[in-house]
PDB file of C-alpha atoms and ligand atoms in Angstrom:
ATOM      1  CA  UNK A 160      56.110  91.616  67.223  1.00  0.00           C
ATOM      2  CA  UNK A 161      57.313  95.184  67.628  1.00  0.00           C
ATOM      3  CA  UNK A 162      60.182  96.043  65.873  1.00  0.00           C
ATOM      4  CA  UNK A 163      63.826  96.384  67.912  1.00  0.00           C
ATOM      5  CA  UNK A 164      64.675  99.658  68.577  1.00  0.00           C
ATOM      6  CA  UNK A 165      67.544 101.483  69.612  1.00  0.00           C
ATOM      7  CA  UNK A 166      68.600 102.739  73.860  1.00  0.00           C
ATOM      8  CA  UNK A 167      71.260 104.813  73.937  1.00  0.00           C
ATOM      9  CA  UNK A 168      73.181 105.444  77.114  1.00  0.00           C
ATOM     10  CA  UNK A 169      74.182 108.263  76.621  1.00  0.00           C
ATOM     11  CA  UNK A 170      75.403 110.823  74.164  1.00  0.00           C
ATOM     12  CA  UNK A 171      74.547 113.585  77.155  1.00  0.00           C
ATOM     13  CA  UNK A 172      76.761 111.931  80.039  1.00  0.00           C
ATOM     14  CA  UNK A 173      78.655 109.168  80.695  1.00  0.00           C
ATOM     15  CA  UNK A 174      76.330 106.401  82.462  1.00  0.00           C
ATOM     16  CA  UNK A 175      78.822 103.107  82.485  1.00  0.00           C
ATOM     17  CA  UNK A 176      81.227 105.111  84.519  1.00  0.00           C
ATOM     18  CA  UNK A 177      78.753 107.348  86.704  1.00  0.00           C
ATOM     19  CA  UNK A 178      75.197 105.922  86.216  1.00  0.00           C
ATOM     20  CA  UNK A 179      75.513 102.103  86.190  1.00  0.00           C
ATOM     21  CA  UNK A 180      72.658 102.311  88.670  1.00  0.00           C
ATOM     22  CA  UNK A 181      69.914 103.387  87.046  1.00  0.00           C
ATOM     23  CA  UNK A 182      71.159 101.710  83.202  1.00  0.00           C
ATOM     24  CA  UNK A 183      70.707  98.436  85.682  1.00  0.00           C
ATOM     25  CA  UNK A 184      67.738  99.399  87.888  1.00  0.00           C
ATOM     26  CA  UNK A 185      65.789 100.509  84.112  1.00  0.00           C
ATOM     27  CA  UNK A 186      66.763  97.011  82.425  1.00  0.00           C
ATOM     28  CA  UNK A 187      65.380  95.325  85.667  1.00  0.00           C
ATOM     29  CA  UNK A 188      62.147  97.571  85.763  1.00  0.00           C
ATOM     30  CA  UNK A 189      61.794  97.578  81.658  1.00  0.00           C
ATOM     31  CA  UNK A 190      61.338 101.414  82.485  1.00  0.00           C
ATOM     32  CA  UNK A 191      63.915 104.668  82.309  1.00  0.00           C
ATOM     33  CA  UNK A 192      63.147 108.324  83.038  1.00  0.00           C
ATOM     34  CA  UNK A 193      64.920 111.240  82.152  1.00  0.00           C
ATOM     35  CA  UNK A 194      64.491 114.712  81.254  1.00  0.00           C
ATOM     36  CA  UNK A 195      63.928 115.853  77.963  1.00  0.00           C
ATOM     37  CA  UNK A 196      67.354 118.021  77.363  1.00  0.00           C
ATOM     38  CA  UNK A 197      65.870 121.586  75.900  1.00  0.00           C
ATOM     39  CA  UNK A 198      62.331 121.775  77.329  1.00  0.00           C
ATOM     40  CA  UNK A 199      62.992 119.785  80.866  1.00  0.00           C
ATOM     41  CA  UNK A 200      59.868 118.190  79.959  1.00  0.00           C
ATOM     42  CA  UNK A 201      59.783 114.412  81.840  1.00  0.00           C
ATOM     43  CA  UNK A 202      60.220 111.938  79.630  1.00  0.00           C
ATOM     44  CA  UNK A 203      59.521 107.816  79.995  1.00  0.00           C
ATOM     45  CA  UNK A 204      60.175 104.942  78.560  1.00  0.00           C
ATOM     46  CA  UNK A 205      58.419 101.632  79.258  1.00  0.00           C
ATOM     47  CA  UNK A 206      59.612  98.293  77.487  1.00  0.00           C
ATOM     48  CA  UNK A 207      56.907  95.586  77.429  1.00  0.00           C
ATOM     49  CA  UNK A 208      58.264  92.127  77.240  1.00  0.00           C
ATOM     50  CA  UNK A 209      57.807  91.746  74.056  1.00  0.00           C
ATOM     51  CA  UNK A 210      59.811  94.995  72.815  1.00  0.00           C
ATOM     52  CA  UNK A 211      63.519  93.958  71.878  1.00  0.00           C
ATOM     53  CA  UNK A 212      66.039  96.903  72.114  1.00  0.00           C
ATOM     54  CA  UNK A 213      70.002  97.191  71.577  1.00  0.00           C
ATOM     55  CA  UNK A 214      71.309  99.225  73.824  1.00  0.00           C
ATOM     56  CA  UNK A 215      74.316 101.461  72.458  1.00  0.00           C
ATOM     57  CA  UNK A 216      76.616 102.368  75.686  1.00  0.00           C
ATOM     58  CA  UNK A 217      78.914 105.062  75.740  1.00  0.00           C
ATOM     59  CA  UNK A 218      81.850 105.732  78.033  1.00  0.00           C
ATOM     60  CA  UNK A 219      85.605 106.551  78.600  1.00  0.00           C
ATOM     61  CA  UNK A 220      85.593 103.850  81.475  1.00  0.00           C
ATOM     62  CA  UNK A 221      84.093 100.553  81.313  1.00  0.00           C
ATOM     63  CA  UNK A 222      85.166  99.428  84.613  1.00  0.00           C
ATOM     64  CA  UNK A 223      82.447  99.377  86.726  1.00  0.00           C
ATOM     65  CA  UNK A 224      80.232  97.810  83.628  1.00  0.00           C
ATOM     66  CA  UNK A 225      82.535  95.190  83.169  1.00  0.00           C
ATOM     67  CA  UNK A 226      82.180  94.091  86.974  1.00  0.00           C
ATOM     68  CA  UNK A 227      78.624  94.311  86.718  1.00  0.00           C
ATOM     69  CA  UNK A 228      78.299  93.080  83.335  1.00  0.00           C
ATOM     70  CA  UNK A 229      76.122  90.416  84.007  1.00  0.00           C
ATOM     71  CA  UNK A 230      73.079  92.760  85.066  1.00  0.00           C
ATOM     72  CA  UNK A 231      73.256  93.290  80.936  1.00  0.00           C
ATOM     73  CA  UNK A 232      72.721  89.299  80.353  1.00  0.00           C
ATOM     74  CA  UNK A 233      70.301  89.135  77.598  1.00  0.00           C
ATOM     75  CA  UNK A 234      70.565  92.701  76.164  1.00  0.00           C
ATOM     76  CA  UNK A 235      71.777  92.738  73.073  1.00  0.00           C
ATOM     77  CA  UNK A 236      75.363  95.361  73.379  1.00  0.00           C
ATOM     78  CA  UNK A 237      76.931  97.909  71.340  1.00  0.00           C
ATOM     79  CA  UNK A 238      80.050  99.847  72.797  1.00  0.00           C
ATOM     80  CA  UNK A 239      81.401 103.761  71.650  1.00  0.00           C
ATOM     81  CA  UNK A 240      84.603 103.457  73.897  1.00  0.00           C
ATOM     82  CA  UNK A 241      86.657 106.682  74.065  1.00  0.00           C
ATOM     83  CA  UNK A 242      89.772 107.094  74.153  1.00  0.00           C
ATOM     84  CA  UNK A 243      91.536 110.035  73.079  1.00  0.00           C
ATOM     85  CA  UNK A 244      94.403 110.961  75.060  1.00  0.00           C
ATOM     86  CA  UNK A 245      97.231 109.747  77.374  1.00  0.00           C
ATOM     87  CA  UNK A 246      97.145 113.684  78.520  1.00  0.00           C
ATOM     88  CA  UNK A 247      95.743 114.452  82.001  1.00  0.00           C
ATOM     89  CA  UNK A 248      95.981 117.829  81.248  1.00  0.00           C
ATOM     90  CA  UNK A 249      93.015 117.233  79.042  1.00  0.00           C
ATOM     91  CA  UNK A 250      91.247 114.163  81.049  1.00  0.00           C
ATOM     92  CA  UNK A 251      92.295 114.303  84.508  1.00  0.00           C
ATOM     93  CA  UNK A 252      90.599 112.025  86.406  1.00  0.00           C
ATOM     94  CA  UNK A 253      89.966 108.919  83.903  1.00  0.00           C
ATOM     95  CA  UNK A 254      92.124 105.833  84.556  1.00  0.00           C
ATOM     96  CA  UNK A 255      95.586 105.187  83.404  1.00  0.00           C
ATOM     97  CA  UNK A 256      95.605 104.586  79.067  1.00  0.00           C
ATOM     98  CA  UNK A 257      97.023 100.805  79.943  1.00  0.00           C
ATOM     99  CA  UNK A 258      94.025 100.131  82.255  1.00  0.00           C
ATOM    100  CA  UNK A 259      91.720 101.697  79.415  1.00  0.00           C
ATOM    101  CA  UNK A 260      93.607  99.825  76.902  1.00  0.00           C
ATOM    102  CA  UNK A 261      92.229  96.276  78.927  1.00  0.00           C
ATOM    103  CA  UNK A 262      89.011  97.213  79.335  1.00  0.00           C
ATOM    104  CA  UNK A 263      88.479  97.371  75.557  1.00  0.00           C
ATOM    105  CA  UNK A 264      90.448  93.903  75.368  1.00  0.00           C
ATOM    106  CA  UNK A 265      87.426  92.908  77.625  1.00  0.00           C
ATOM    107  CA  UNK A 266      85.452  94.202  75.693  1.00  0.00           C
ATOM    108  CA  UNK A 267      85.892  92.837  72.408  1.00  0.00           C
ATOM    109  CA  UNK A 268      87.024  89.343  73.671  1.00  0.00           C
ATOM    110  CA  UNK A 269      83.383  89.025  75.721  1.00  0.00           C
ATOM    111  CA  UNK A 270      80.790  90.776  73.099  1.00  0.00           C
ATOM    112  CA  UNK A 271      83.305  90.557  69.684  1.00  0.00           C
ATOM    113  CA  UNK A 272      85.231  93.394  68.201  1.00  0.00           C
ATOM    114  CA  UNK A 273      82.523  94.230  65.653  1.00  0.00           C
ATOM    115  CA  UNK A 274      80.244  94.888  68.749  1.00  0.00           C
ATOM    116  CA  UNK A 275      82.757  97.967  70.046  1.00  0.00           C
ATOM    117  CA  UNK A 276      83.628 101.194  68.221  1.00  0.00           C
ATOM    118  CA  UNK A 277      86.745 103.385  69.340  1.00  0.00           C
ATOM    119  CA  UNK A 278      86.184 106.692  69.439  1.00  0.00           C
ATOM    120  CA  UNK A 279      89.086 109.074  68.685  1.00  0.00           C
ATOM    121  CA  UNK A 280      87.280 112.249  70.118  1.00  0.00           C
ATOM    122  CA  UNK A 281      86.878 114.885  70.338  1.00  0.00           C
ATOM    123  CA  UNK A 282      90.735 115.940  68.219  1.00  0.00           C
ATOM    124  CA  UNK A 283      91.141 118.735  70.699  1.00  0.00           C
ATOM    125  CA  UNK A 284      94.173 122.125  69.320  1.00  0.00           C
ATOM    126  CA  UNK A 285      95.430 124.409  71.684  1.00  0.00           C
ATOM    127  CA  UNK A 286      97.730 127.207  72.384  1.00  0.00           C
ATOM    128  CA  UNK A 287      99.965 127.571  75.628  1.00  0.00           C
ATOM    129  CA  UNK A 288     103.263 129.259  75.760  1.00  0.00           C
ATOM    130  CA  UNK A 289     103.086 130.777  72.258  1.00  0.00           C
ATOM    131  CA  UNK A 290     102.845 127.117  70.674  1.00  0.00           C
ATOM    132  CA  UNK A 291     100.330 125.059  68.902  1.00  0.00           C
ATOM    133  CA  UNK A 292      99.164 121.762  70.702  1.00  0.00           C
ATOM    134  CA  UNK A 293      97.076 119.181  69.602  1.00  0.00           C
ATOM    135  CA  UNK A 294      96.244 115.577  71.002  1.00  0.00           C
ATOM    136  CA  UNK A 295      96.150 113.907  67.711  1.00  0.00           C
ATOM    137  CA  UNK A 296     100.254 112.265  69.055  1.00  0.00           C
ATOM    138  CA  UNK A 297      97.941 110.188  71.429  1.00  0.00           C
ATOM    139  CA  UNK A 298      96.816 108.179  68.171  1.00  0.00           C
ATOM    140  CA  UNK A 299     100.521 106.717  68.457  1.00  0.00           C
ATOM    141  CA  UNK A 300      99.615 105.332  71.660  1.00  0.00           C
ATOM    142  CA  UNK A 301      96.557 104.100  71.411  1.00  0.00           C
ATOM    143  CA  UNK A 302      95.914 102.420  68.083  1.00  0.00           C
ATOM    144  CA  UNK A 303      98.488  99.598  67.813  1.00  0.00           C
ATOM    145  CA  UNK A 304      96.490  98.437  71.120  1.00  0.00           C
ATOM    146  CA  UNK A 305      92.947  98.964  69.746  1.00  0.00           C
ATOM    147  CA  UNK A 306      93.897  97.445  66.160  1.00  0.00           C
ATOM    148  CA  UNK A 307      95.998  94.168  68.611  1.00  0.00           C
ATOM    149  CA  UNK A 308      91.963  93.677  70.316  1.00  0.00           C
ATOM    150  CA  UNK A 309      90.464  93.048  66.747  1.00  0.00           C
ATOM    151  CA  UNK A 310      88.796  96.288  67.208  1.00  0.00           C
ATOM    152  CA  UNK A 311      88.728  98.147  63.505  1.00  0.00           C
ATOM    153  CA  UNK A 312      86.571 101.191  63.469  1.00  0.00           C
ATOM    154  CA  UNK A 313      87.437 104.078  64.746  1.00  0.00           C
ATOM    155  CA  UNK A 314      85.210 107.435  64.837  1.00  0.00           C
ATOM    156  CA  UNK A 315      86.890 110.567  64.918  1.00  0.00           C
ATOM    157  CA  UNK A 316      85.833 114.354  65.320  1.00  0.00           C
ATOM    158  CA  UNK A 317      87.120 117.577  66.019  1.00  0.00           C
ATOM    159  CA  UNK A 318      86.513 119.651  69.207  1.00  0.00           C
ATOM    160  CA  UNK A 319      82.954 122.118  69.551  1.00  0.00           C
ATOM    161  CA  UNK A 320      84.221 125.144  71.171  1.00  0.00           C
ATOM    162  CA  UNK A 321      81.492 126.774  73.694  1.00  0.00           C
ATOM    163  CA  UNK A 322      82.355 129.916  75.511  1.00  0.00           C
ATOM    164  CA  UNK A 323      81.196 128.351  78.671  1.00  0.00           C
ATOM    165  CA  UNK A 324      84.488 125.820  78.236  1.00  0.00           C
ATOM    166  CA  UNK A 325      86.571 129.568  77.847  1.00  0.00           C
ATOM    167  CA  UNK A 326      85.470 130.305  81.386  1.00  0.00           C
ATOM    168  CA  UNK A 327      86.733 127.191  82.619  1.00  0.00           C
ATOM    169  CA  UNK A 328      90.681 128.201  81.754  1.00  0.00           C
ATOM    170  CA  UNK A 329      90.278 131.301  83.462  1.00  0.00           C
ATOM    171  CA  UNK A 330      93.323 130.013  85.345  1.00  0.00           C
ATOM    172  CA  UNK A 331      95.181 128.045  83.158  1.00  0.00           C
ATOM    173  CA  UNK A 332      97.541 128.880  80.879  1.00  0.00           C
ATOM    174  CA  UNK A 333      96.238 127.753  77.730  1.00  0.00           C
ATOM    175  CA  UNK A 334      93.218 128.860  75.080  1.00  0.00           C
ATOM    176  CA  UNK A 335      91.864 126.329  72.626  1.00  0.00           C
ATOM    177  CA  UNK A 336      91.476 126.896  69.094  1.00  0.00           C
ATOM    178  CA  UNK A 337      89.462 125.776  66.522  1.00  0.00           C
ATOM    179  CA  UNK A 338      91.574 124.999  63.396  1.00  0.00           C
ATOM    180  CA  UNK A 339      89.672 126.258  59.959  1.00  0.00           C
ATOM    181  CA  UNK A 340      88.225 123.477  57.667  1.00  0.00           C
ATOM    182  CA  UNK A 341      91.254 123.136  55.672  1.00  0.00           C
ATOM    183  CA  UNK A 342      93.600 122.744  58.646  1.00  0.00           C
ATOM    184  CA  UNK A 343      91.599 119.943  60.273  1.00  0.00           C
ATOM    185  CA  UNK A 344      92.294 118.101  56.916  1.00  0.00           C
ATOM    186  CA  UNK A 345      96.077 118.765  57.215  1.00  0.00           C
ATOM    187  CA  UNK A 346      96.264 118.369  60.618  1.00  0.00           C
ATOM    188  CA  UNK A 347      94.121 114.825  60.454  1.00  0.00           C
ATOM    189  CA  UNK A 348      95.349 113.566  57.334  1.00  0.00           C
ATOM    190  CA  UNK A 349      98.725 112.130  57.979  1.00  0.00           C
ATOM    191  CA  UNK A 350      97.131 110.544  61.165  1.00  0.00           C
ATOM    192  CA  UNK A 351      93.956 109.237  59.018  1.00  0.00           C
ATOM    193  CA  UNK A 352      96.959 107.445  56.642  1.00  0.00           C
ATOM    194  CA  UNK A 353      98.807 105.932  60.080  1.00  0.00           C
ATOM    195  CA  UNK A 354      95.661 104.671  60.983  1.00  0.00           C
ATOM    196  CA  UNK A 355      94.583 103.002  57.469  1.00  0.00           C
ATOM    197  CA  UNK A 356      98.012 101.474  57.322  1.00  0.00           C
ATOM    198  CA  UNK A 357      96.466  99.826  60.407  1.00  0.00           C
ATOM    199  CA  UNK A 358      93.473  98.656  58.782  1.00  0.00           C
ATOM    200  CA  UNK A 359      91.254 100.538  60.548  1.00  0.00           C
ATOM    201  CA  UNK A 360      87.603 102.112  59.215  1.00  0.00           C
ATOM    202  CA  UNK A 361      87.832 105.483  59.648  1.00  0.00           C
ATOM    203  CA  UNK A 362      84.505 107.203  60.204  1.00  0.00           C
ATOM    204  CA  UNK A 363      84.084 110.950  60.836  1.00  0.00           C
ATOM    205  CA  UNK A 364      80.896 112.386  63.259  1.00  0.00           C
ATOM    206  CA  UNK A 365      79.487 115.434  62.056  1.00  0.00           C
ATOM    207  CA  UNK A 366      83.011 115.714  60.230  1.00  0.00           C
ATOM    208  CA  UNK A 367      81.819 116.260  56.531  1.00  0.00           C
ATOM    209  CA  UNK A 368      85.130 118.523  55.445  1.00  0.00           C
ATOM    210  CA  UNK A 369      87.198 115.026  56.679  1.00  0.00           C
ATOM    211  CA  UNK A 370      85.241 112.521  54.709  1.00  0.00           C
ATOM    212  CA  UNK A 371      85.128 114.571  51.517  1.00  0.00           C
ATOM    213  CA  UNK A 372      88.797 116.024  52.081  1.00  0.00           C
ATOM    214  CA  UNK A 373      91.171 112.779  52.902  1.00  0.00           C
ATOM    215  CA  UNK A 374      91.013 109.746  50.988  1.00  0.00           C
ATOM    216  CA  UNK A 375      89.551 106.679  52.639  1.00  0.00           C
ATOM    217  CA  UNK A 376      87.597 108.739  55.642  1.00  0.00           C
ATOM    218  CA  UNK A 377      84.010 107.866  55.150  1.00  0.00           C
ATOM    219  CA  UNK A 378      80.941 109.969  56.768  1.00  0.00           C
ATOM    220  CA  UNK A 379      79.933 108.212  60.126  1.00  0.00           C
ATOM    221  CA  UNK A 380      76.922 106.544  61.269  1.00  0.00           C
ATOM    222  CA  UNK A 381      77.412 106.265  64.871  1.00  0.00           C
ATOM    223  CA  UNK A 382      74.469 105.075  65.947  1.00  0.00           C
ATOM    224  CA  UNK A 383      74.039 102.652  62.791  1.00  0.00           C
ATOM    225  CA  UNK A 384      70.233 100.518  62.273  1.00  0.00           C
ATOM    226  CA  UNK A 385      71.840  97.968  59.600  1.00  0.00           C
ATOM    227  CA  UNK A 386      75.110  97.394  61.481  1.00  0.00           C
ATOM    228  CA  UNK A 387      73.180  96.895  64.804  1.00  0.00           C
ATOM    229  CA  UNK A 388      70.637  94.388  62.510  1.00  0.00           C
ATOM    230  CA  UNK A 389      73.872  92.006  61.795  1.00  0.00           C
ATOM    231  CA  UNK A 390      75.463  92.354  65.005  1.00  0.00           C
ATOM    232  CA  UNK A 391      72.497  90.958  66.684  1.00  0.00           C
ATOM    233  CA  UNK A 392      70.284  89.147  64.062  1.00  0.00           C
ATOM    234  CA  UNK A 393      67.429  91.284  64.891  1.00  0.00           C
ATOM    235  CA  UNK A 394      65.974  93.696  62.630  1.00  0.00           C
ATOM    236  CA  UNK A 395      66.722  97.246  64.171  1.00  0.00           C
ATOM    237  CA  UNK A 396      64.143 100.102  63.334  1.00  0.00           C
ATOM    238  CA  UNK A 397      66.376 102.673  60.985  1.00  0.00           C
ATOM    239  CA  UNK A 398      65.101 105.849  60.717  1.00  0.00           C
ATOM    240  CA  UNK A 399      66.859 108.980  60.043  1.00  0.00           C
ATOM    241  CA  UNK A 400      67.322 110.393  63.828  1.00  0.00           C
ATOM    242  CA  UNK A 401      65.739 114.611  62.918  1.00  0.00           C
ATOM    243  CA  UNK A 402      66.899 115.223  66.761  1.00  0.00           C
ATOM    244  CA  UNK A 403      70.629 115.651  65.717  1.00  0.00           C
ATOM    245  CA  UNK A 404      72.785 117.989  63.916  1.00  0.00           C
ATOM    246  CA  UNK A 405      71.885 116.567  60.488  1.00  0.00           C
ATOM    247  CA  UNK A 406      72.592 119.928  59.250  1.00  0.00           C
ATOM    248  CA  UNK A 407      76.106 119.190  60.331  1.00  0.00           C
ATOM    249  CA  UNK A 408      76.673 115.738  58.375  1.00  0.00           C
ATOM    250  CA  UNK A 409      74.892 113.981  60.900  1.00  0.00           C
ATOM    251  CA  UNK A 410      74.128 110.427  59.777  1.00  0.00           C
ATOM    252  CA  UNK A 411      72.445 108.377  62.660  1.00  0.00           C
ATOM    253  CA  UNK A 412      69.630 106.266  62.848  1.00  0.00           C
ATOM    254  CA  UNK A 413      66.921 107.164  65.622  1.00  0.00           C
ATOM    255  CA  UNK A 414      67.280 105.972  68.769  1.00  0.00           C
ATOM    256  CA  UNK A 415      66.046 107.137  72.516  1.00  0.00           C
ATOM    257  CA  UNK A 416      68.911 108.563  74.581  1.00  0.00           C
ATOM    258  CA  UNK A 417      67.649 108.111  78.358  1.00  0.00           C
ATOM    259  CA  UNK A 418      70.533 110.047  79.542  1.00  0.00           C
ATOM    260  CA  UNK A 419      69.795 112.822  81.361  1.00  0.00           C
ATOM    261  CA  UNK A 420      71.706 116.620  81.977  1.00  0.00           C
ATOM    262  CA  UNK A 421      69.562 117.648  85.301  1.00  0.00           C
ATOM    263  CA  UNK A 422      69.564 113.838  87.032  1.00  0.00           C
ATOM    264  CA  UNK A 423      72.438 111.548  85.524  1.00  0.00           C
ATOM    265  CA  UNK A 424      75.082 114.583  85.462  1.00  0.00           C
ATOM    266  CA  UNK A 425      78.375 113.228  84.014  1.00  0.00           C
ATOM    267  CA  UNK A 426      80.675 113.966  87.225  1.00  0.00           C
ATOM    268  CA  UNK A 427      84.107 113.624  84.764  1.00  0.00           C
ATOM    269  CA  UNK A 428      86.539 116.839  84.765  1.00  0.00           C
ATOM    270  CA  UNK A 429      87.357 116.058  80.795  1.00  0.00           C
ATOM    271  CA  UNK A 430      88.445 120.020  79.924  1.00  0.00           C
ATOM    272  CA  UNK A 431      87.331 120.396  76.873  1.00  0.00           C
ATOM    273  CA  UNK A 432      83.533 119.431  77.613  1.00  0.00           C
ATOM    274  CA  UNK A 433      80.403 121.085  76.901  1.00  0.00           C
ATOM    275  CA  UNK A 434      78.270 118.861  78.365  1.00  0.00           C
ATOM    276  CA  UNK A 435      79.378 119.563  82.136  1.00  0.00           C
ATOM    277  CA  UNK A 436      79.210 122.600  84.010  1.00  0.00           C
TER     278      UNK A 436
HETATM  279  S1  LIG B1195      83.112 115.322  81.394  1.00  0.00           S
HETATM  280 FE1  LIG B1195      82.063 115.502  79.392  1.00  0.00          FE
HETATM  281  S2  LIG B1195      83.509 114.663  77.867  1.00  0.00           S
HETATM  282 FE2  LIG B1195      84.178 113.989  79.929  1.00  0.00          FE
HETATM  283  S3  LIG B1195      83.227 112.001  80.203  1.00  0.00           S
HETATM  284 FE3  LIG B1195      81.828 113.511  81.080  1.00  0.00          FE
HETATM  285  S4  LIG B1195      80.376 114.027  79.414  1.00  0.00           S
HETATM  286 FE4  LIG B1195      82.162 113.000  78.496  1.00  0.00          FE
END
């Protein structure tokens, strides 16, 4: 038998919400496509029968999964679910935070809390009007709901600043910042306490100044081999994934992310992102 391995879908777009098509089409075919991100080289992969796989979805919106959820029967699930902010300013076209807030109910009361992770991220600072912003308040208004689902790890990470993102508030009145190591810890740390009291997990991607700076933040994993192994009774390949930014405290284990930049384009407005135009 070969050994389980790891789909993810996708750390380059958002396929749930934009994509359900062709996540459903390639489970029903045993067969994705996608271009390879830096060289545009084409890039397949074929499932025989006999290959298991866990497939790791990522999204802000899990609304159009969840009415199509049973195209996924038999799959083996694992859900990042992000949500970061009640601010439109930031997200302006994702669904009201209460309809957000159900769909992770869902979630967890279908597949089991352990099988979905909350993503706090990215922590985004600004400046507008001579004042410093951040969207780290929106913890207030999220967790209690999260924690009330069962749900008890959260991911967090701070915002990557690209200059293309600069070009994008050409009009607005506001400039993000990136806060210095030592001020993500103060910034974070109260929050990171609010959200232990909780009993939450916190995990940190590509964070390392977190984990090492604020008690009970632990480096994250968050595409994880051993966690996906109990989840689903399977024994999950782990390997050290060398395609991300280990350099930066990177932690995952390997797995193939058939999302694609050129073909599966993530059509959300988020502000912040690098990943769309
Ligand atoms: S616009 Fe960017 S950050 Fe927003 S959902 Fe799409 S890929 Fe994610």
């Amino acid at each position: 038998m070969t050994t389980p391995i790891i789909i993810s879908a996708s750390r380059r777009t958002d396929m749930p919400r934009f994509h359900l098509d062709v996540l459903t089409d390639g489970l029903r075919r045993r067969r994705f496509a996608w271009h390879h991100p830096f060289n545009g080289r084409l890039m397949e992969l074929a499932l025989p029968v006999e290959q298991k796989a866990v497939l790791v979805l990522w999204s802000k919106d899990f609304d159009r999964f969840l009415e199509n959820r049973s195209a996924f029967e038999g799959w083996p699930l694992f859900f990042h679910f992000t949500i970061n902010t009640p601010l439109t300013l930031l997200e302006p076209d994702l669904p009201p935070l209460r309809q957000r807030l159900c769909q992770l109910e869902q979630l967890a009361s279908l597949y089991s809390p352990e099988a979905v992770r909350w993503r706090f991220d990215p922590i985004v600072c600004w400046e507008s009007g001579g004042q410093a912003h951040d969207n780290l308040r929106g913890l207030e208004a999220i967790a209690p709901d999260v924690a009330a689902a069962g749900v008890k790890d959260v991911t967090v990470s701070f915002m990557d600043h690209y200059r293309k993102i600069d070009r994008r508030l050409a009009d607005r009145p506001l400039t993000f910042r990136t806060p210095s190591p030592q001020e993500q810890v103060e910034l974070f740390a109260p929050w990171a306490a609010v959200l232990t009291e909780l009993k939450f997990t916190v995990h940190t991607c590509c964070e390392p100044v977190l984990a090492s700076g604020i008690q009970g933040v632990r480096p994250g994993r968050c595409i994880d081999a051993d966690l996906l192994s109990r989840l689903t009774g399977m024994v999950v390949e782990a390997k050290d994934d060398l395609g991300q930014r280990r350099d930066h405290g990177c932690l995952c284990h390997r797995s193939i992310d058939i999302g694609c930049y050129a073909h599966h384009r993530c059509r959300g407005q988020c502000l912040y992102c690098y990943a769309r135009p």
